XYZ file of N, CA and C in Angstrom:
765
model
N -24.965 22.677 32.089
C -24.568 23.352 30.619
C -25.513 22.827 29.736
N -26.457 24.233 29.010
C -27.306 23.589 28.203
C -26.727 23.278 26.773
N -27.957 22.521 26.429
C -27.667 21.878 25.231
C -26.938 22.662 23.894
N -27.544 24.070 23.949
C -26.856 24.570 22.631
C -25.351 25.063 22.658
N -25.072 25.552 23.983
C -23.724 25.782 24.674
C -22.683 24.379 24.206
N -23.367 23.411 24.390
C -22.440 21.955 24.392
C -22.135 21.815 23.051
N -23.290 22.163 22.252
C -23.309 22.105 20.764
C -22.022 22.970 20.179
N -21.911 24.196 20.466
C -21.376 25.094 20.272
C -20.007 24.823 20.592
N -19.680 24.212 21.567
C -18.198 24.058 22.217
C -17.912 22.926 21.417
N -18.545 21.920 20.970
C -18.289 21.006 20.050
C -17.990 21.278 18.580
N -18.541 22.377 18.282
C -18.319 22.711 16.931
C -16.924 23.539 16.857
N -16.595 24.181 17.957
C -15.304 25.074 18.213
C -14.225 23.753 17.655
N -14.692 22.836 18.915
C -13.333 22.098 19.101
C -13.285 21.432 17.600
N -13.902 21.261 16.559
C -13.894 20.378 15.360
C -13.212 21.517 14.590
N -13.616 22.492 14.572
C -12.887 23.708 13.682
C -11.460 23.869 14.165
N -11.132 23.956 15.664
C -9.934 23.801 16.040
C -8.861 22.971 15.411
N -9.466 21.639 15.555
C -8.979 20.602 14.851
C -8.599 20.507 13.523
N -9.170 20.883 12.855
C -8.947 21.006 11.391
C -8.125 22.178 11.039
N -8.190 22.981 11.830
C -7.459 24.190 11.593
C -5.977 23.884 12.112
N -5.653 23.298 13.287
C -4.608 22.195 13.688
C -4.137 21.596 12.731
N -4.797 20.511 11.925
C -4.190 19.753 11.178
C -3.673 20.483 9.946
N -4.371 21.686 9.550
C -3.644 22.376 8.330
C -2.476 23.447 8.967
N -2.447 23.516 9.845
C -1.636 24.158 10.336
C -0.208 23.522 10.419
N -0.136 22.341 11.149
C 0.765 21.243 11.112
C 1.237 20.519 10.480
N 0.243 20.473 9.365
C 0.946 19.494 8.142
C 0.280 18.101 8.401
N -0.691 17.597 9.369
C -1.181 16.655 9.283
C -1.819 16.263 8.214
N -1.762 14.947 7.661
C -2.499 14.509 6.398
C -3.321 13.484 6.342
N -4.288 13.057 5.562
C -5.145 11.919 5.723
C -4.048 10.643 5.108
N -4.428 9.624 5.538
C -3.646 8.384 5.076
C -3.397 8.158 3.992
N -2.249 7.587 3.364
C -2.093 7.632 1.946
C -2.744 6.535 1.192
N -3.661 7.015 -0.184
C -4.576 5.765 -0.564
C -4.058 5.363 -1.839
N -2.952 5.746 -2.519
C -2.251 5.097 -3.393
C -1.346 3.937 -2.996
N -1.352 2.748 -3.469
C -0.565 1.403 -3.387
C 0.188 1.288 -4.882
N 1.205 0.768 -4.949
C 2.105 0.491 -6.095
C 2.671 -0.718 -5.707
N 2.255 -1.770 -6.783
C 2.480 -3.170 -6.047
C 3.715 -3.625 -7.188
N 5.066 -4.124 -6.922
C 6.217 -4.689 -7.795
C 6.160 -5.969 -7.630
N 6.133 -6.774 -8.730
C 6.512 -8.291 -8.386
C 7.853 -8.365 -8.577
N 8.243 -9.567 -8.523
C 9.571 -10.261 -8.225
C 9.895 -10.919 -9.776
N 11.237 -11.869 -9.561
C 11.440 -12.615 -10.449
C 10.682 -13.681 -10.940
N 10.746 -14.290 -11.857
C 10.098 -15.504 -12.517
C 8.729 -15.368 -12.343
N 7.982 -14.385 -12.108
C 6.455 -13.940 -11.851
C 5.752 -12.974 -12.498
N 4.777 -12.748 -12.825
C 4.436 -11.117 -13.306
C 3.642 -10.831 -12.184
N 2.664 -9.688 -12.516
C 1.868 -8.829 -11.683
C 0.364 -9.796 -11.201
N -0.046 -10.645 -11.836
C -1.064 -11.420 -11.378
C -1.037 -11.912 -9.875
N 0.217 -12.354 -9.519
C 0.021 -12.711 -8.432
C -0.344 -11.925 -7.130
N -0.519 -10.648 -7.539
C -1.018 -9.622 -6.678
C -2.260 -9.477 -6.212
N -3.193 -10.325 -7.362
C -4.451 -10.076 -7.012
C -5.228 -10.193 -5.701
N -4.985 -11.281 -4.779
C -5.532 -11.248 -3.579
C -5.313 -10.058 -2.726
N -3.977 -9.578 -2.493
C -3.791 -8.562 -2.086
C -4.673 -7.246 -2.802
N -4.388 -7.140 -3.968
C -5.204 -5.968 -4.453
C -6.550 -5.924 -4.096
N -7.281 -7.163 -3.986
C -8.806 -7.168 -3.864
C -9.124 -6.662 -2.224
N -7.856 -7.366 -1.322
C -8.137 -6.920 0.318
C -8.173 -5.294 0.265
N -7.194 -5.018 -0.784
C -6.843 -3.059 -0.592
C -8.005 -2.577 -1.499
N -8.361 -2.770 -2.507
C -9.868 -2.151 -3.108
C -10.861 -2.073 -2.297
N -11.225 -3.244 -1.435
C -12.546 -3.217 -0.883
C -12.124 -2.369 0.262
N -11.087 -2.045 0.570
C -10.845 -0.878 2.144
C -10.976 0.480 1.218
N -11.193 0.619 0.149
C -10.899 2.130 -0.702
C -9.751 2.743 -1.017
N -8.642 1.505 -1.259
C -7.359 2.339 -1.550
C -7.480 1.929 -3.705
N -6.264 3.126 -3.610
C -6.638 3.133 -5.240
C -5.287 2.377 -5.426
N -4.927 1.191 -6.136
C -3.740 -0.100 -6.191
C -3.961 -0.228 -8.107
N -2.441 0.167 -8.075
C -1.617 0.031 -9.328
C -0.706 -1.372 -9.314
N -0.455 -2.036 -10.130
C 0.285 -3.160 -10.528
C 1.144 -3.228 -11.548
N 2.553 -3.088 -11.274
C 3.425 -3.000 -12.102
C 3.764 -4.088 -12.955
N 4.148 -4.149 -14.274
C 4.524 -5.288 -15.183
C 5.667 -5.050 -15.310
N 7.013 -5.036 -15.033
C 8.289 -4.549 -15.786
C 8.678 -6.089 -16.143
N 9.621 -6.104 -17.153
C 9.858 -7.005 -18.258
C 10.926 -7.957 -17.885
N 11.924 -7.639 -16.632
C 12.722 -8.398 -15.901
C 13.930 -8.730 -16.731
N 14.109 -7.749 -17.891
C 15.089 -8.024 -18.480
C 16.157 -6.963 -18.202
N 16.142 -6.039 -17.506
C 17.351 -4.816 -17.023
C 16.743 -4.467 -15.719
N 17.783 -4.537 -14.922
C 17.555 -3.808 -13.760
C 16.968 -2.201 -13.826
N 17.842 -1.229 -14.612
C 17.485 -0.150 -14.896
C 16.453 0.060 -15.392
N 15.797 -0.829 -16.511
C 14.551 -0.343 -17.287
C 13.671 -1.044 -16.275
N 13.782 -2.062 -15.251
C 12.737 -2.182 -14.600
C 12.485 -1.113 -13.427
N 13.499 -0.480 -12.812
C 13.240 0.741 -12.173
C 12.738 1.987 -12.692
N 12.962 2.109 -14.003
C 12.323 3.100 -14.981
C 10.626 2.752 -15.031
N 10.293 1.424 -15.691
C 8.969 1.133 -15.618
C 8.480 1.159 -14.225
N 8.584 0.813 -13.301
C 8.176 1.336 -12.066
C 7.853 2.999 -11.614
N 9.111 3.413 -11.795
C 8.669 5.071 -11.687
C 7.973 5.312 -12.696
N 7.436 5.172 -13.914
C 6.433 5.390 -14.775
C 5.100 5.327 -14.080
N 5.041 4.400 -13.368
C 3.409 4.026 -12.668
C 3.549 4.657 -11.872
N 4.467 5.263 -10.989
C 4.308 5.956 -9.765
C 3.946 7.317 -10.022
N 4.390 7.541 -11.128
C 4.578 9.063 -11.902
C 2.971 9.314 -11.981
N 2.122 8.002 -12.586
C 0.857 8.489 -12.674
C -0.154 8.695 -11.748
N 0.344 8.511 -10.224
C -0.382 8.514 -9.069
C -0.794 9.885 -9.189
N -1.968 10.364 -8.252
C -2.772 11.407 -8.224
C -1.823 12.156 -6.852
N -0.955 11.506 -5.935
C -0.460 11.779 -5.298
C 0.236 10.734 -4.211
N 0.583 10.997 -2.981
C 1.547 10.055 -2.381
C 1.069 8.733 -2.525
N 2.098 7.739 -2.650
C 1.845 6.273 -2.669
C 2.811 5.704 -1.724
N 2.255 4.445 -1.497
C 3.134 3.527 -0.345
C 3.685 2.435 -1.985
N 4.774 2.357 -1.792
C 5.523 1.118 -2.544
C 5.917 0.052 -2.161
N 5.300 -1.397 -2.849
C 5.239 -2.618 -2.068
C 6.046 -2.993 -2.755
N 7.242 -3.837 -2.695
C 7.994 -5.002 -3.370
C 8.053 -6.220 -2.899
N 7.986 -7.462 -3.668
C 8.082 -8.606 -3.053
C 9.470 -9.252 -3.998
N 10.284 -9.971 -3.121
C 11.775 -10.679 -3.663
C 12.473 -9.425 -4.621
N 12.590 -9.887 -5.642
C 13.740 -9.033 -6.505
C 12.948 -7.557 -6.584
N 11.613 -7.438 -6.552
C 11.033 -6.264 -6.583
C 11.389 -5.545 -5.440
N 11.795 -5.943 -4.267
C 12.521 -5.261 -3.126
C 13.625 -4.709 -3.651
N 14.493 -4.970 -4.416
C 15.579 -4.530 -4.912
C 15.179 -3.182 -5.900
N 14.289 -3.228 -6.612
C 13.623 -2.120 -7.427
C 13.270 -1.117 -6.772
N 12.444 -1.379 -5.570
C 11.730 -0.312 -4.941
C 12.781 0.448 -3.857
N 14.121 -0.080 -3.816
C 14.810 0.266 -3.042
C 15.500 1.602 -3.907
N 15.410 1.678 -4.925
C 15.700 2.329 -5.903
C 14.742 3.668 -6.439
N 13.399 2.813 -7.002
C 12.457 3.244 -7.437
C 11.527 4.378 -6.134
N 11.976 3.676 -4.934
C 11.322 4.551 -3.701
C 12.195 6.002 -3.555
N 12.910 6.129 -4.353
C 13.605 7.997 -4.442
C 12.643 8.992 -4.843
N 11.497 8.238 -5.813
C 10.761 9.295 -6.316
C 9.929 10.023 -5.420
N 9.998 11.067 -5.072
C 9.362 12.207 -4.343
C 7.817 11.520 -3.722
N 7.221 11.015 -4.791
C 6.062 10.616 -4.590
C 5.537 9.436 -3.479
N 6.719 8.761 -3.386
C 6.860 7.419 -2.625
C 6.821 7.767 -1.176
N 5.891 7.774 -0.208
C 5.736 8.167 1.090
C 6.548 6.984 2.183
N 6.381 5.807 2.043
C 6.812 4.710 2.429
C 6.934 3.370 1.633
N 7.583 2.371 2.089
C 8.106 1.076 1.642
C 7.783 -0.208 2.145
N 7.259 -0.989 1.508
C 6.647 -2.343 2.341
C 7.204 -3.250 1.709
N 8.308 -3.940 2.331
C 9.156 -5.256 1.725
C 8.294 -6.921 2.036
N 7.994 -7.410 1.207
C 7.310 -8.791 1.418
C 8.378 -9.945 1.140
N 8.820 -10.472 1.947
C 9.930 -11.373 1.709
C 10.867 -10.974 0.677
N 11.524 -9.707 0.651
C 11.918 -9.118 -0.458
C 13.156 -8.537 -0.230
N 14.429 -8.353 -0.889
C 15.795 -7.667 -0.864
C 15.805 -6.247 -0.444
N 16.395 -5.739 0.169
C 16.413 -4.419 0.557
C 18.249 -3.991 0.487
N 19.004 -4.168 -0.454
C 20.360 -3.909 -0.492
C 20.509 -2.688 -0.237
N 21.759 -2.298 0.219
C 22.405 -1.019 0.781
C 23.316 -0.593 -0.325
N 23.696 0.479 -0.167
C 24.645 1.203 -1.128
C 25.870 0.185 -1.273
N 26.047 0.215 -2.720
C 27.228 -0.749 -3.277
C 26.915 -2.225 -3.103
N 26.082 -2.727 -2.725
C 25.503 -4.136 -2.737
C 24.746 -4.432 -3.712
N 24.697 -5.367 -3.837
C 23.373 -6.238 -4.880
C 23.003 -7.527 -4.318
N 21.672 -8.068 -4.631
C 20.814 -9.117 -3.848
C 21.894 -10.625 -4.247
N 22.668 -10.742 -5.086
C 22.982 -11.687 -5.139
C 24.297 -12.196 -4.466
N 24.972 -11.026 -4.240
C 26.083 -10.807 -3.311
C 25.519 -11.001 -1.590
N 24.566 -10.406 -1.530
C 23.948 -10.656 -0.189
C 23.216 -12.129 0.123
N 22.968 -12.734 -0.986
C 22.559 -14.307 -0.922
C 23.233 -15.147 -0.681
N 24.508 -14.543 -0.847
C 25.935 -15.608 -0.729
C 26.413 -15.612 0.787
N 26.052 -14.442 1.335
C 26.001 -14.232 3.002
C 25.262 -15.138 3.900
N 24.113 -15.039 3.063
C 23.098 -15.586 3.668
C 22.489 -16.942 2.740
N 23.004 -18.121 2.697
C 22.852 -18.960 1.088
C 21.372 -19.397 1.461
N 20.655 -19.288 0.559
C 19.286 -19.888 0.358
C 19.115 -21.772 0.308
N 18.194 -21.869 0.687
C 17.907 -23.674 0.616
C 17.657 -24.152 -0.693
N 17.255 -23.526 -1.732
C 16.726 -23.923 -2.757
C 18.003 -24.262 -3.762
N 17.699 -25.433 -4.780
C 19.098 -25.550 -5.259
C 18.655 -25.657 -6.992
N 17.353 -25.138 -7.211
C 16.977 -25.536 -8.580
C 16.917 -24.323 -9.274
N 17.899 -23.129 -9.307
C 17.977 -22.297 -10.409
C 18.839 -22.912 -11.429
N 18.213 -22.807 -12.444
C 19.019 -22.983 -13.927
C 19.527 -21.880 -14.813
N 20.470 -21.541 -15.206
C 21.274 -20.574 -15.850
C 21.521 -20.894 -17.293
N 20.578 -20.183 -18.388
C 20.491 -20.712 -19.872
C 21.688 -19.862 -20.224
N 22.323 -20.527 -21.228
C 23.318 -19.849 -22.318
C 23.168 -18.716 -22.753
N 21.816 -18.522 -22.445
C 21.518 -16.796 -23.324
C 21.283 -16.130 -22.207
N 21.667 -16.108 -21.048
C 21.901 -15.000 -19.916
C 20.870 -15.009 -19.254
N 19.736 -15.986 -19.368
C 18.475 -15.958 -18.647
C 18.181 -16.969 -17.248
N 17.865 -16.692 -16.461
C 17.756 -17.844 -15.452
C 16.221 -18.252 -15.205
N 15.990 -19.422 -14.843
C 14.562 -19.869 -14.281
C 14.769 -20.889 -13.330
N 13.522 -21.141 -12.816
C 13.639 -22.266 -11.517
C 13.251 -23.324 -12.585
N 13.875 -24.417 -12.230
C 13.621 -25.886 -12.690
C 12.052 -25.734 -12.167
N 11.261 -26.238 -13.344
C 9.523 -26.669 -12.933
C 9.252 -27.642 -12.106
N 10.173 -28.964 -12.368
C 10.089 -29.741 -11.526
C 9.898 -29.415 -9.775
N 10.984 -28.603 -9.669
C 11.263 -27.909 -8.132
C 10.463 -26.805 -7.787
N 9.735 -26.072 -8.724
C 9.170 -24.768 -8.546
C 8.104 -25.032 -7.525
N 7.672 -25.934 -7.159
C 6.241 -25.717 -6.290
C 6.799 -25.727 -4.970
N 7.696 -26.931 -4.616
C 8.186 -27.011 -3.184
C 9.117 -25.811 -3.037
N 10.021 -25.400 -3.648
C 11.063 -24.246 -3.595
C 10.551 -23.171 -3.397
N 9.570 -22.589 -4.518
C 9.396 -21.453 -4.628
C 7.770 -20.926 -4.200
N 6.860 -22.004 -4.225
C 5.427 -22.045 -3.566
C 5.124 -23.122 -2.848
N 5.855 -23.344 -1.558
C 5.548 -24.622 -0.798
C 4.184 -24.519 -0.221
N 3.774 -23.232 0.082
C 2.535 -23.277 0.890
C 1.382 -22.821 -0.117
N 1.632 -23.356 -1.544
C 0.585 -22.753 -2.346
C -0.009 -23.982 -2.963
N -1.888 -23.779 -3.330
C -2.162 -25.221 -3.524
C -1.134 -25.747 -4.981
N -1.220 -26.993 -4.861
C -0.470 -27.880 -5.658
C -1.061 -27.395 -7.306
N -1.853 -27.221 -7.564
C -2.290 -27.051 -8.999
C -2.134 -25.608 -9.328
N -1.915 -24.418 -8.665
C -1.696 -23.407 -9.086
C 0.019 -22.924 -9.153
N 0.556 -23.585 -8.100
C 2.396 -23.716 -7.969
C 2.677 -24.527 -9.531
N 1.917 -25.468 -9.426
C 2.203 -26.327 -11.381
C 2.164 -25.807 -12.126
N 1.291 -24.645 -12.139
C 0.981 -23.635 -13.327
C 1.448 -22.831 -13.471
N 2.263 -22.045 -12.430
C 3.311 -21.072 -12.300
C 4.501 -21.540 -12.564
N 4.737 -22.610 -12.712
C 5.970 -23.135 -12.633
C 6.161 -23.412 -14.162
N 5.172 -23.518 -14.846
C 5.384 -23.823 -16.578
C 5.136 -22.674 -17.267
N 4.562 -21.591 -16.298
C 4.320 -20.221 -17.034
C 5.362 -18.893 -16.523
N 6.008 -19.389 -15.843
C 7.230 -18.578 -14.932
C 8.081 -17.486 -16.060
N 8.290 -16.810 -16.060
C 9.025 -15.283 -16.654
C 10.704 -15.586 -16.479
N 11.221 -16.138 -17.532
C 12.691 -16.194 -17.546
C 13.211 -14.762 -17.379
N 14.413 -14.724 -15.943
C 14.962 -13.332 -15.646
C 16.234 -12.988 -16.191
N 16.650 -11.938 -16.566
C 17.691 -11.803 -17.143
C 18.867 -12.068 -15.842
N 20.079 -12.720 -15.869
C 20.832 -12.869 -14.510
C 21.638 -11.599 -14.239
N 21.534 -10.600 -15.098
C 22.291 -9.317 -14.734
C 21.310 -9.001 -13.712
N 20.240 -8.890 -13.466
C 19.346 -7.990 -12.444
C 19.747 -8.452 -11.029
N 20.288 -9.636 -10.791
C 20.405 -9.790 -9.538
C 21.693 -9.432 -9.268
N 22.831 -8.852 -9.979
C 23.977 -8.603 -9.801
C 23.829 -6.579 -10.045
N 22.683 -6.199 -10.093
C 22.836 -4.770 -10.008
C 23.054 -4.320 -8.512
N 24.168 -3.335 -8.673
C 24.683 -2.657 -7.693
C 23.716 -1.479 -7.306
N 23.144 -1.602 -6.310
C 22.248 -0.542 -5.453
C 23.170 0.877 -4.972
N 22.593 1.803 -5.531
C 22.929 3.453 -5.218
C 21.816 3.717 -4.297
N 21.976 4.740 -3.299
C 21.195 5.547 -2.741
C 19.795 5.141 -2.477
N 20.233 4.056 -1.568
C 18.710 3.391 -1.003
C 17.912 4.039 -0.426
N 16.677 3.626 -0.883
C 15.668 4.840 -0.359
C 15.017 4.764 1.127
N 15.663 2.964 1.623
C 14.699 2.993 2.748
C 15.613 3.899 3.559
N 17.105 4.492 3.538
C 17.382 4.862 4.212
C 16.617 6.589 4.616
N 15.873 6.829 3.645
C 15.034 8.162 3.697
C 13.628 7.874 3.786
N 13.105 6.872 3.885
C 11.685 6.593 3.621
C 11.195 5.464 4.796
N 10.442 5.510 5.660
C 9.905 4.614 6.358
C 9.568 3.204 5.861
N 9.700 2.059 6.465
C 9.842 0.813 6.180
C 9.077 -0.281 7.112
N 8.071 -0.885 6.329
C 7.295 -1.914 6.783
C 8.041 -3.181 6.502
N 7.893 -4.354 6.715
C 8.947 -5.545 6.256
C 8.096 -6.954 6.762
N 7.704 -7.968 5.741
C 7.133 -9.213 6.246
C 8.032 -10.067 5.879
N 8.113 -10.849 6.784
C 9.579 -12.108 6.702
C 8.597 -13.427 6.609
N 9.173 -14.001 5.693
C 8.278 -15.465 5.302
C 9.240 -16.429 6.027
N 8.729 -17.137 7.151
C 9.488 -18.063 7.884
C 10.044 -19.527 7.198
N 9.151 -19.693 6.155
C 9.505 -21.233 5.584
C 10.323 -20.860 4.015
N 10.488 -19.715 3.920
C 11.361 -19.056 2.682
C 12.296 -20.043 2.296
N 12.173 -20.593 1.014
C 13.510 -21.631 0.537
C 14.477 -20.406 -0.498
N 13.746 -19.615 -0.772
C 14.516 -18.694 -2.213
C 15.219 -17.686 -1.401
N 14.622 -16.988 -0.599
C 15.384 -15.996 0.190
C 15.476 -16.125 1.716
N 16.968 -16.565 2.319
C 16.915 -16.907 3.585
C 16.422 -16.114 4.204
N 15.151 -16.702 5.261
C 14.430 -15.881 6.533
C 15.351 -15.039 7.502
N 16.860 -15.384 7.432
C 17.813 -14.567 8.242
C 18.247 -13.408 7.421
N 18.128 -13.611 6.095
C 18.341 -12.240 5.273
C 17.393 -11.448 5.440
N 16.172 -11.875 5.460
C 15.054 -11.034 5.508
C 14.921 -10.164 6.915
N 15.520 -11.103 7.794
C 15.470 -10.468 9.173
C 16.479 -9.370 9.250
N 17.675 -9.413 8.681
C 18.615 -8.805 8.363
C 18.053 -7.222 7.876
N 17.652 -7.564 7.125
C 17.027 -6.417 5.856
C 16.315 -5.385 7.028
N 14.988 -6.035 7.400
C 14.225 -5.631 8.109
C 15.118 -4.911 9.401
N 16.021 -5.145 10.194
C 16.701 -4.532 11.068
C 17.124 -3.353 10.690
N 18.175 -3.759 9.555
C 19.068 -2.698 9.301
C 18.188 -1.177 8.807
N 17.021 -1.599 8.050
C 16.619 -0.254 7.290
C 15.639 0.310 8.447
N 15.522 -0.444 10.004
C 15.019 0.375 10.991
C 13.101 0.510 10.594
N 13.136 -1.034 10.255
C 11.628 -1.150 9.966
C 10.579 -0.771 11.080
N 9.544 -0.214 10.787
C 8.675 0.347 11.867
C 7.771 -0.691 12.754
N 7.366 -1.685 11.559
C 6.939 -3.054 11.990
C 7.410 -4.140 11.163
N 7.846 -5.377 11.640
C 8.218 -6.354 10.842
C 7.317 -7.484 11.707
N 6.788 -8.283 10.548
C 5.817 -9.438 11.036
C 6.453 -10.721 10.492
N 6.212 -11.903 10.950
C 6.887 -12.980 10.577
C 5.583 -13.925 10.705
N 5.618 -14.312 8.940
C 4.608 -15.506 8.982
C 4.965 -16.907 9.259
N 4.539 -17.775 9.811
C 4.855 -18.945 10.117
C 4.603 -20.045 9.011
N 5.606 -20.674 8.431
C 4.738 -21.722 7.499
C 4.794 -21.138 5.952
N 4.906 -19.909 5.895
C 4.915 -19.198 4.477
C 5.950 -19.271 3.782
N 6.084 -19.326 2.319
C 6.946 -20.123 1.397
C 7.397 -18.750 0.979
N 8.211 -18.422 -0.275
C 8.532 -17.498 -0.911
C 7.201 -16.627 -1.361
N 6.062 -17.448 -1.573
C 4.688 -17.078 -2.214
C 3.887 -16.393 -0.854
N 4.463 -15.957 0.053
C 3.670 -15.255 1.052
C 2.644 -14.353 0.610
N 2.997 -13.413 -0.324
C 2.472 -12.122 -0.909
C 1.247 -12.832 -1.599
N 0.974 -14.049 -2.052
C -0.025 -14.770 -2.752
C -0.896 -15.693 -1.616
N -0.064 -16.203 -0.603
C -0.741 -17.093 0.405
C -1.282 -16.453 1.555
N -0.977 -15.250 1.782
C -1.445 -14.467 3.011
C -1.669 -12.842 2.502
N -2.574 -12.732 1.686
C -2.934 -11.637 1.014
C -3.562 -10.589 2.331
N -4.245 -11.246 2.981
C -4.783 -10.680 4.135
C -3.977 -9.705 5.081
N -2.884 -10.724 5.446
C -1.870 -10.119 6.444
C -1.174 -9.385 5.880
N -0.422 -9.526 4.600
C -0.088 -8.440 3.694
C -0.404 -7.044 3.614
N -1.996 -7.405 3.102
C -2.602 -6.084 3.078
C -2.728 -5.104 4.398
N -3.268 -6.056 5.369
C -3.064 -5.224 6.787
C -1.676 -4.470 7.262
N -0.555 -5.161 6.789
C 0.640 -4.383 6.963
C 0.663 -2.947 5.945
N 0.047 -3.047 4.764
C 0.264 -2.370 3.770
C -0.561 -0.864 4.310
N -1.527 -1.484 4.717
C -2.494 -0.289 5.376
C -1.877 0.593 6.397
N -1.161 -0.304 7.043
C -0.668 0.007 8.754
C 0.438 1.260 7.983
N 1.187 0.694 6.803
C 2.361 1.535 6.412
C 1.499 2.634 5.499
N 0.258 2.785 5.094
C -0.597 4.003 4.485
C -0.771 4.983 5.620
N -1.291 4.418 7.082
C -1.306 5.109 7.883
C -0.240 5.664 8.764
N 0.792 5.013 8.790
C 2.063 5.291 9.144
C 2.742 6.351 8.470
N 2.728 6.456 7.301
C 3.411 7.103 6.389
C 2.966 8.823 5.806
N 1.952 8.765 6.452
C 1.175 10.144 6.418
C 1.823 11.355 7.059
């Protein structure tokens, strides 16, 4: 076969592929990622994952919800989702998982990634699910004003067991008190029933029982579940590379 003919055939195959993608709705991987933090912390904990994703060419947004009201937190996350210029992957850690379970119904959300996070079903709350799978930590302090926080003396071991102690100590004294009512919010129309899910289990998590995390992943029919040995509840900070790889897989799997 002459070189010119081979080149012509190659060009025709390329054109056919492009036309086929157009006809059958195949799209490029999702490029927008929205990161949703959990209770007692803020969006700064996502820095490691943010850096991993940005250097791979992803557009990353970090939410900063107030932790004062579940309904308001969902609205704040939806505000960030609405700002995206196309479909996005919604990522939640801890209580952030309960938030994305509702906010994930936004039409712009293509997939959900849970990192050691709650994924309640219709009529459930994360607090009630936690009673079914008790956590190991005993350091939660409920204030008379309705706000909860973790005893700073126990925060490093309970919340951030595999994080550098200096960093964990700072997080302990700079934590964001969280309105107790957010943990009792009843979920309706969970998005994981209609959107694809990926899940990361922190095997040494003392805040959320790892067995509850496994239960959430299995019930949501997670397309891929990975378990990180020795990882504390701060898995999103201590294993940014593995988390970013899971998010990228979701971005490709949700196209």
